[in-house]
């Protein structure tokens, strides 16, 4: 997820965009282990995403006909069943793993029950330059006639916006926070190993048992539970039907197929689809197809954030791989080919586009399915297997946008695996990202998970942790922490709009001490968080009541035994997160205020406010003084790091442990995805010298260019924070390829990761930067002060070199072939 | 309090010995190698650096200078060397770091605290601290105290030296270091004097003495086309190293890069190695073969 984020923010090496391998004369068709994979990959990366109105048409007709006849959970399940029964199927040439959410690869359905696109939205999506989704005029006309009128006023989004209080609206519009659930359903879900041991028929038997045990005389919730369980049962049937229809189609195609080898493959596809998901998988291939049908089921039923995640996919597949390899029914090459097919399947599923499209808040096709590789098992053992290594090969060879991937490096992880992962990182695609199970297990334990459930957990779409297969961990939206400081400096008013968006915490000119100023910031922070949580709780109830997800509930543990929906407290654990963005920017801003206003007293509040109001125009001396003469976060300087610690503590105090509507709690994580760019646009100049509109800092990373003492200093600063109190932190580090030239440099990179994780880091990600970035660094050096370049016998900061030398480095880097 | 004049401290240093290291650069050197890429390392005193491209001509330095040594013209800041007393006031007020002072006196305890912060990285990588320069041997007995203190803290210690110093100092230092990075440039005495300003007899003698103690040594050879890349020099160098007593040191070839010009400009000095050339990969390969001929372990890169 951070990869796309990074791509938005900075130029990346050309090879980081899809499809450009075609220029390579050795691979005219593109990379891939064999012609089948090359063709599948080419088709996937070259297909432009389009919008499919099929799901919306089915759903609208179904709702028109049936709304009011059934309980909401049963209505939702029947609606899902209806679509599985009617939807256009796709089995493409060369495919071994089958199934698409839309009628064809990259054909993305809409979800009008959540949020209904307007004609205008479709036109923007069709025509916009970045990340377009094509749609025909005819489809737009059909949508306008059949779909839009029915959903007018009935969508979840409209339910939310018609009920939110004015203070929320004001803060939301000012960009103080975002709200995840106004366009998509709660998600960020990852699965555990259940579906490899149970087929849908097994789940149905379990559901039937629960229904039989319902006590209508003594249990006041028995009727609601019955409706939910009935809905789950129907949704199991829906997915079985969906697979059966694929089996039939494959048999038909086999009968028509001239090529006898492909005909045999199609018959094999049919056999697999007759087995899974009805029954538990018995082979490596069935296990992958099992997951894929469950994945498709959940992302067709609703449009949850981060699509769906297989969790520790390598660990789930390893027993199948080992058994088949021993039995001689599968070779390593075949296993790899099947994984390539799966990878390409995920790439075929771009994120459903938002409405009211400005593409400001998030502009990426990435739907954030994230494959966890390595790590530890539920028993606490090393989870790396041969499948983990095969997956790294697949990632390196295919080089596609989706799925995202992350390696998990515990103290028990073998060096060989870390080294293999670092070699992939050196390719400069920005992945895999690296997670620390030894810390996230503690994070999950602190939140109340059992040790076993914590170890089976991990990170789904981004860096947020959850107990895979047993938890609804709902990300509710990002918090713009620097903006909270901005309105504190304006006594509750947003200087960009002049509107009052916070509470009055006093005229900042009257603050005699830094402590007074900081206390005002904390009051403002608490107000904003409470304003957000109030509406998050309301939204949670809207989804529980009007958009339950019975199929998702089948595969998340305890929903069946509780007879409650995933959105209604059914899972074993139920967490809400608020993602805090801009720690670096707010720390540096507070540090600038503390240093220059209150300690050195070389700057008056009035003068600073004036400079901020005019975006430092004519105030370059002041701005440069702040940038160069202030302790900033990320340099292992306690003067700045202690401010970060205080902000972190107060964010925790404001958020952590606040009750949610499921009897559990809110927690925080320090994620930004692409939102630091949007928040930057919504935030004026900040006291750290950042100009208005420039992005704020991402995750827990230092502000752009603020860290000038190398990666070990960044790590020392970051690990002063206790990551185990969060639900995830994010650290982006930029390196030049030349810093990773020799094999031993890659060893050093691995050791740097080990050091960070030994000190308690949660996540780290490296961007191996390229020429485009170097050129951008020449144009705006202050944003790239942290760029390390490996020179002759030493390393140096790119920014410290003159133009000629920079040019030499640029030229040299371009010549380096990895 | 004992203080050392340091011109740089580099964290995540991966080219100055094993593992992830922290390299401390002492200021002051007896040699004047024409290719030197750290000209700010040479003089044992604080010096003013100026970068024209960062200057916003705000005049803060002009106003702050108690000696009236600073003035601005079309080319930026002009410092009258006859008036400047290197007080550093100009650097203190400069908002953009266009003017900086190189060289800072570090009390030993502060330096040790900085080094100790890196211990987690040393522990994970088998790294440690490297004392480089300038010439660390010019910093006795401070260097020895620092090495001893690091040793007490179980930190791996390397010292990067030109070998041009008192033999007694070198041998003492070697007892408190796990690795000596020993620079060898030219075997011909006359050419050595011409290109570095000093005689190489002391250096070669020191190397022999050091090797005889059994100290772990890595020979570092900066390879500069037209200066020391000729077969004769490399052959003599390899023979000399191969005949040293004790364990055979590894030899690292460090290809010269014409990268230090901007540093000379910042110091307001001329760069004499402007015409020197970077060896290409073929030249490096040839040099590695010659040095490796007597059975030495050679690698390219620091």
PDB file of N, CA and C in Angstrom, chain A residues 586-656:
ATOM      1  N   UNK A 586       3.975  17.372  12.553  1.00  0.00           N
ATOM      2  CA  UNK A 586       3.496  18.052  13.761  1.00  0.00           C
ATOM      3  C   UNK A 586       4.624  18.153  14.787  1.00  0.00           C
ATOM      4  N   UNK A 587       5.462  17.132  14.868  1.00  0.00           N
ATOM      5  CA  UNK A 587       6.594  17.187  15.803  1.00  0.00           C
ATOM      6  C   UNK A 587       7.540  18.320  15.431  1.00  0.00           C
ATOM      7  N   UNK A 588       7.895  18.386  14.152  1.00  0.00           N
ATOM      8  CA  UNK A 588       8.826  19.428  13.713  1.00  0.00           C
ATOM      9  C   UNK A 588       8.225  20.816  13.895  1.00  0.00           C
ATOM     10  N   UNK A 589       6.906  20.908  13.675  1.00  0.00           N
ATOM     11  CA  UNK A 589       6.243  22.203  13.844  1.00  0.00           C
ATOM     12  C   UNK A 589       6.257  22.626  15.305  1.00  0.00           C
ATOM     13  N   UNK A 590       5.934  21.686  16.188  1.00  0.00           N
ATOM     14  CA  UNK A 590       5.965  22.001  17.621  1.00  0.00           C
ATOM     15  C   UNK A 590       7.388  22.325  18.059  1.00  0.00           C
ATOM     16  N   UNK A 591       8.355  21.594  17.500  1.00  0.00           N
ATOM     17  CA  UNK A 591       9.758  21.841  17.841  1.00  0.00           C
ATOM     18  C   UNK A 591      10.175  23.244  17.408  1.00  0.00           C
ATOM     19  N   UNK A 592       9.709  23.651  16.229  1.00  0.00           N
ATOM     20  CA  UNK A 592      10.034  25.001  15.740  1.00  0.00           C
ATOM     21  C   UNK A 592       9.428  26.055  16.668  1.00  0.00           C
ATOM     22  N   UNK A 593       8.187  25.837  17.073  1.00  0.00           N
ATOM     23  CA  UNK A 593       7.531  26.784  17.982  1.00  0.00           C
ATOM     24  C   UNK A 593       8.285  26.851  19.308  1.00  0.00           C
ATOM     25  N   UNK A 594       8.597  25.671  19.823  1.00  0.00           N
ATOM     26  CA  UNK A 594       9.270  25.601  21.122  1.00  0.00           C
ATOM     27  C   UNK A 594      10.648  26.269  21.051  1.00  0.00           C
ATOM     28  N   UNK A 595      11.402  25.937  20.012  1.00  0.00           N
ATOM     29  CA  UNK A 595      12.780  26.430  19.893  1.00  0.00           C
ATOM     30  C   UNK A 595      12.835  27.940  19.675  1.00  0.00           C
ATOM     31  N   UNK A 596      12.115  28.393  18.666  1.00  0.00           N
ATOM     32  CA  UNK A 596      12.313  29.781  18.239  1.00  0.00           C
ATOM     33  C   UNK A 596      11.432  30.777  19.006  1.00  0.00           C
ATOM     34  N   UNK A 597      10.224  30.340  19.414  1.00  0.00           N
ATOM     35  CA  UNK A 597       9.338  31.268  20.114  1.00  0.00           C
ATOM     36  C   UNK A 597       9.578  31.275  21.613  1.00  0.00           C
ATOM     37  N   UNK A 598       9.718  30.062  22.162  1.00  0.00           N
ATOM     38  CA  UNK A 598       9.695  30.002  23.628  1.00  0.00           C
ATOM     39  C   UNK A 598      11.069  29.825  24.256  1.00  0.00           C
ATOM     40  N   UNK A 599      12.008  29.213  23.556  1.00  0.00           N
ATOM     41  CA  UNK A 599      13.338  29.021  24.147  1.00  0.00           C
ATOM     42  C   UNK A 599      14.293  30.133  23.731  1.00  0.00           C
ATOM     43  N   UNK A 600      14.485  30.260  22.418  1.00  0.00           N
ATOM     44  CA  UNK A 600      15.424  31.291  21.962  1.00  0.00           C
ATOM     45  C   UNK A 600      14.763  32.662  21.920  1.00  0.00           C
ATOM     46  N   UNK A 601      13.442  32.654  21.870  1.00  0.00           N
ATOM     47  CA  UNK A 601      12.656  33.900  21.823  1.00  0.00           C
ATOM     48  C   UNK A 601      13.130  34.829  20.699  1.00  0.00           C
ATOM     49  N   UNK A 602      13.508  34.219  19.591  1.00  0.00           N
ATOM     50  CA  UNK A 602      13.949  35.017  18.446  1.00  0.00           C
ATOM     51  C   UNK A 602      12.812  35.265  17.468  1.00  0.00           C
ATOM     52  N   UNK A 603      11.645  34.753  17.809  1.00  0.00           N
ATOM     53  CA  UNK A 603      10.511  34.861  16.901  1.00  0.00           C
ATOM     54  C   UNK A 603       9.253  35.075  17.736  1.00  0.00           C
ATOM     55  N   UNK A 604       8.420  36.013  17.300  1.00  0.00           N
ATOM     56  CA  UNK A 604       7.164  36.272  18.024  1.00  0.00           C
ATOM     57  C   UNK A 604       6.031  35.512  17.344  1.00  0.00           C
ATOM     58  N   UNK A 605       5.052  35.119  18.145  1.00  0.00           N
ATOM     59  CA  UNK A 605       3.916  34.377  17.603  1.00  0.00           C
ATOM     60  C   UNK A 605       3.248  35.144  16.468  1.00  0.00           C
ATOM     61  N   UNK A 606       3.085  36.413  16.658  1.00  0.00           N
ATOM     62  CA  UNK A 606       2.417  37.235  15.649  1.00  0.00           C
ATOM     63  C   UNK A 606       3.179  37.203  14.318  1.00  0.00           C
ATOM     64  N   UNK A 607       4.486  37.273  14.453  1.00  0.00           N
ATOM     65  CA  UNK A 607       5.331  37.248  13.241  1.00  0.00           C
ATOM     66  C   UNK A 607       5.209  35.892  12.538  1.00  0.00           C
ATOM     67  N   UNK A 608       5.217  34.820  13.326  1.00  0.00           N
ATOM     68  CA  UNK A 608       5.117  33.491  12.738  1.00  0.00           C
ATOM     69  C   UNK A 608       3.746  33.301  12.075  1.00  0.00           C
ATOM     70  N   UNK A 609       2.694  33.712  12.787  1.00  0.00           N
ATOM     71  CA  UNK A 609       1.343  33.555  12.225  1.00  0.00           C
ATOM     72  C   UNK A 609       1.224  34.338  10.926  1.00  0.00           C
ATOM     73  N   UNK A 610       1.828  35.516  10.902  1.00  0.00           N
ATOM     74  CA  UNK A 610       1.814  36.325   9.688  1.00  0.00           C
ATOM     75  C   UNK A 610       2.515  35.597   8.550  1.00  0.00           C
ATOM     76  N   UNK A 611       3.662  35.003   8.862  1.00  0.00           N
ATOM     77  CA  UNK A 611       4.423  34.286   7.831  1.00  0.00           C
ATOM     78  C   UNK A 611       3.643  33.071   7.332  1.00  0.00           C
ATOM     79  N   UNK A 612       2.990  32.359   8.240  1.00  0.00           N
ATOM     80  CA  UNK A 612       2.194  31.188   7.834  1.00  0.00           C
ATOM     81  C   UNK A 612       1.026  31.627   6.958  1.00  0.00           C
ATOM     82  N   UNK A 613       0.391  32.744   7.351  1.00  0.00           N
ATOM     83  CA  UNK A 613      -0.789  33.213   6.614  1.00  0.00           C
ATOM     84  C   UNK A 613      -0.427  33.551   5.177  1.00  0.00           C
ATOM     85  N   UNK A 614       0.772  34.080   4.963  1.00  0.00           N
ATOM     86  CA  UNK A 614       1.152  34.415   3.579  1.00  0.00           C
ATOM     87  C   UNK A 614       2.063  33.350   2.981  1.00  0.00           C
ATOM     88  N   UNK A 615       2.014  32.150   3.575  1.00  0.00           N
ATOM     89  CA  UNK A 615       2.756  31.003   3.026  1.00  0.00           C
ATOM     90  C   UNK A 615       4.239  31.324   2.882  1.00  0.00           C
ATOM     91  N   UNK A 616       4.795  32.018   3.880  1.00  0.00           N
ATOM     92  CA  UNK A 616       6.212  32.372   3.951  1.00  0.00           C
ATOM     93  C   UNK A 616       6.644  33.278   2.794  1.00  0.00           C
ATOM     94  N   UNK A 617       5.700  33.885   2.091  1.00  0.00           N
ATOM     95  CA  UNK A 617       6.098  34.781   0.997  1.00  0.00           C
ATOM     96  C   UNK A 617       6.901  35.938   1.584  1.00  0.00           C
ATOM     97  N   UNK A 618       8.083  36.175   1.040  1.00  0.00           N
ATOM     98  CA  UNK A 618       8.949  37.239   1.550  1.00  0.00           C
ATOM     99  C   UNK A 618       9.577  36.901   2.885  1.00  0.00           C
ATOM    100  N   UNK A 619       9.413  35.682   3.342  1.00  0.00           N
ATOM    101  CA  UNK A 619       9.937  35.270   4.653  1.00  0.00           C
ATOM    102  C   UNK A 619      10.921  34.112   4.509  1.00  0.00           C
ATOM    103  N   UNK A 620      11.710  34.130   3.429  1.00  0.00           N
ATOM    104  CA  UNK A 620      12.599  33.007   3.193  1.00  0.00           C
ATOM    105  C   UNK A 620      13.680  32.897   4.277  1.00  0.00           C
ATOM    106  N   UNK A 621      14.119  34.035   4.780  1.00  0.00           N
ATOM    107  CA  UNK A 621      15.130  33.985   5.848  1.00  0.00           C
ATOM    108  C   UNK A 621      14.575  33.230   7.051  1.00  0.00           C
ATOM    109  N   UNK A 622      13.340  33.569   7.425  1.00  0.00           N
ATOM    110  CA  UNK A 622      12.699  32.896   8.555  1.00  0.00           C
ATOM    111  C   UNK A 622      12.512  31.413   8.255  1.00  0.00           C
ATOM    112  N   UNK A 623      12.018  31.133   7.066  1.00  0.00           N
ATOM    113  CA  UNK A 623      11.733  29.743   6.707  1.00  0.00           C
ATOM    114  C   UNK A 623      13.016  28.908   6.700  1.00  0.00           C
ATOM    115  N   UNK A 624      14.065  29.447   6.121  1.00  0.00           N
ATOM    116  CA  UNK A 624      15.325  28.708   6.076  1.00  0.00           C
ATOM    117  C   UNK A 624      15.909  28.523   7.474  1.00  0.00           C
ATOM    118  N   UNK A 625      15.747  29.557   8.300  1.00  0.00           N
ATOM    119  CA  UNK A 625      16.251  29.441   9.668  1.00  0.00           C
ATOM    120  C   UNK A 625      15.536  28.297  10.385  1.00  0.00           C
ATOM    121  N   UNK A 626      14.213  28.247  10.201  1.00  0.00           N
ATOM    122  CA  UNK A 626      13.445  27.171  10.843  1.00  0.00           C
ATOM    123  C   UNK A 626      13.906  25.815  10.314  1.00  0.00           C
ATOM    124  N   UNK A 627      13.998  25.710   8.992  1.00  0.00           N
ATOM    125  CA  UNK A 627      14.333  24.412   8.382  1.00  0.00           C
ATOM    126  C   UNK A 627      15.713  23.936   8.834  1.00  0.00           C
ATOM    127  N   UNK A 628      16.663  24.850   8.921  1.00  0.00           N
ATOM    128  CA  UNK A 628      18.045  24.442   9.172  1.00  0.00           C
ATOM    129  C   UNK A 628      18.501  24.561  10.614  1.00  0.00           C
ATOM    130  N   UNK A 629      17.726  25.239  11.432  1.00  0.00           N
ATOM    131  CA  UNK A 629      18.205  25.486  12.794  1.00  0.00           C
ATOM    132  C   UNK A 629      17.179  25.034  13.841  1.00  0.00           C
ATOM    133  N   UNK A 630      16.438  23.991  13.513  1.00  0.00           N
ATOM    134  CA  UNK A 630      15.459  23.463  14.460  1.00  0.00           C
ATOM    135  C   UNK A 630      15.716  21.968  14.622  1.00  0.00           C
ATOM    136  N   UNK A 631      15.644  21.447  15.844  1.00  0.00           N
ATOM    137  CA  UNK A 631      15.728  19.988  15.983  1.00  0.00           C
ATOM    138  C   UNK A 631      14.501  19.330  15.334  1.00  0.00           C
ATOM    139  N   UNK A 632      14.728  18.436  14.403  1.00  0.00           N
ATOM    140  CA  UNK A 632      13.630  17.767  13.711  1.00  0.00           C
ATOM    141  C   UNK A 632      13.620  16.275  14.046  1.00  0.00           C
ATOM    142  N   UNK A 633      12.449  15.701  13.948  1.00  0.00           N
ATOM    143  CA  UNK A 633      12.265  14.281  14.218  1.00  0.00           C
ATOM    144  C   UNK A 633      13.003  13.434  13.170  1.00  0.00           C
ATOM    145  N   UNK A 634      13.651  12.362  13.659  1.00  0.00           N
ATOM    146  CA  UNK A 634      14.310  11.446  12.728  1.00  0.00           C
ATOM    147  C   UNK A 634      15.824  11.549  12.741  1.00  0.00           C
ATOM    148  N   UNK A 635      16.362  12.362  13.670  1.00  0.00           N
ATOM    149  CA  UNK A 635      17.812  12.529  13.726  1.00  0.00           C
ATOM    150  C   UNK A 635      18.406  12.031  15.039  1.00  0.00           C
ATOM    151  N   UNK A 636      17.636  11.263  15.775  1.00  0.00           N
ATOM    152  CA  UNK A 636      18.093  10.763  17.072  1.00  0.00           C
ATOM    153  C   UNK A 636      18.449  11.928  17.985  1.00  0.00           C
ATOM    154  N   UNK A 637      17.679  13.001  17.862  1.00  0.00           N
ATOM    155  CA  UNK A 637      17.886  14.193  18.680  1.00  0.00           C
ATOM    156  C   UNK A 637      16.745  14.243  19.693  1.00  0.00           C
ATOM    157  N   UNK A 638      17.095  14.058  20.953  1.00  0.00           N
ATOM    158  CA  UNK A 638      16.048  13.998  21.976  1.00  0.00           C
ATOM    159  C   UNK A 638      15.182  15.246  22.008  1.00  0.00           C
ATOM    160  N   UNK A 639      15.755  16.394  21.671  1.00  0.00           N
ATOM    161  CA  UNK A 639      14.978  17.629  21.719  1.00  0.00           C
ATOM    162  C   UNK A 639      13.722  17.499  20.856  1.00  0.00           C
ATOM    163  N   UNK A 640      13.854  16.882  19.684  1.00  0.00           N
ATOM    164  CA  UNK A 640      12.689  16.690  18.818  1.00  0.00           C
ATOM    165  C   UNK A 640      11.950  15.400  19.172  1.00  0.00           C
ATOM    166  N   UNK A 641      12.698  14.368  19.444  1.00  0.00           N
ATOM    167  CA  UNK A 641      12.066  13.061  19.640  1.00  0.00           C
ATOM    168  C   UNK A 641      11.155  13.049  20.873  1.00  0.00           C
ATOM    169  N   UNK A 642      11.520  13.845  21.885  1.00  0.00           N
ATOM    170  CA  UNK A 642      10.665  13.887  23.071  1.00  0.00           C
ATOM    171  C   UNK A 642       9.316  14.537  22.762  1.00  0.00           C
ATOM    172  N   UNK A 643       9.314  15.472  21.812  1.00  0.00           N
ATOM    173  CA  UNK A 643       8.035  16.060  21.388  1.00  0.00           C
ATOM    174  C   UNK A 643       7.198  14.992  20.683  1.00  0.00           C
ATOM    175  N   UNK A 644       7.853  14.212  19.824  1.00  0.00           N
ATOM    176  CA  UNK A 644       7.130  13.129  19.140  1.00  0.00           C
ATOM    177  C   UNK A 644       6.544  12.151  20.149  1.00  0.00           C
ATOM    178  N   UNK A 645       7.329  11.841  21.168  1.00  0.00           N
ATOM    179  CA  UNK A 645       6.849  10.920  22.201  1.00  0.00           C
ATOM    180  C   UNK A 645       5.619  11.488  22.909  1.00  0.00           C
ATOM    181  N   UNK A 646       5.663  12.787  23.192  1.00  0.00           N
ATOM    182  CA  UNK A 646       4.534  13.423  23.883  1.00  0.00           C
ATOM    183  C   UNK A 646       3.292  13.411  22.988  1.00  0.00           C
ATOM    184  N   UNK A 647       3.467  13.736  21.714  1.00  0.00           N
ATOM    185  CA  UNK A 647       2.325  13.741  20.794  1.00  0.00           C
ATOM    186  C   UNK A 647       1.733  12.336  20.688  1.00  0.00           C
ATOM    187  N   UNK A 648       2.622  11.370  20.575  1.00  0.00           N
ATOM    188  CA  UNK A 648       2.192   9.967  20.471  1.00  0.00           C
ATOM    189  C   UNK A 648       1.406   9.573  21.720  1.00  0.00           C
ATOM    190  N   UNK A 649       1.922   9.965  22.890  1.00  0.00           N
ATOM    191  CA  UNK A 649       1.230   9.648  24.148  1.00  0.00           C
ATOM    192  C   UNK A 649      -0.145  10.295  24.179  1.00  0.00           C
ATOM    193  N   UNK A 650      -0.246  11.523  23.682  1.00  0.00           N
ATOM    194  CA  UNK A 650      -1.540  12.213  23.723  1.00  0.00           C
ATOM    195  C   UNK A 650      -2.503  11.715  22.653  1.00  0.00           C
ATOM    196  N   UNK A 651      -1.963  11.246  21.542  1.00  0.00           N
ATOM    197  CA  UNK A 651      -2.832  10.588  20.554  1.00  0.00           C
ATOM    198  C   UNK A 651      -3.405   9.306  21.165  1.00  0.00           C
ATOM    199  N   UNK A 652      -2.557   8.568  21.837  1.00  0.00           N
ATOM    200  CA  UNK A 652      -3.015   7.340  22.499  1.00  0.00           C
ATOM    201  C   UNK A 652      -4.077   7.671  23.548  1.00  0.00           C
ATOM    202  N   UNK A 653      -3.793   8.704  24.352  1.00  0.00           N
ATOM    203  CA  UNK A 653      -4.749   9.070  25.407  1.00  0.00           C
ATOM    204  C   UNK A 653      -6.092   9.467  24.804  1.00  0.00           C
ATOM    205  N   UNK A 654      -6.039  10.112  23.631  1.00  0.00           N
ATOM    206  CA  UNK A 654      -7.281  10.583  23.006  1.00  0.00           C
ATOM    207  C   UNK A 654      -8.073   9.438  22.382  1.00  0.00           C
ATOM    208  N   UNK A 655      -7.388   8.426  21.902  1.00  0.00           N
ATOM    209  CA  UNK A 655      -8.050   7.404  21.079  1.00  0.00           C
ATOM    210  C   UNK A 655      -8.104   6.037  21.755  1.00  0.00           C
ATOM    211  N   UNK A 656      -6.968   5.592  22.260  1.00  0.00           N
ATOM    212  CA  UNK A 656      -6.840   4.205  22.691  1.00  0.00           C
ATOM    213  C   UNK A 656      -7.766   3.884  23.860  1.00  0.00           C
TER     214      UNK A 656
END
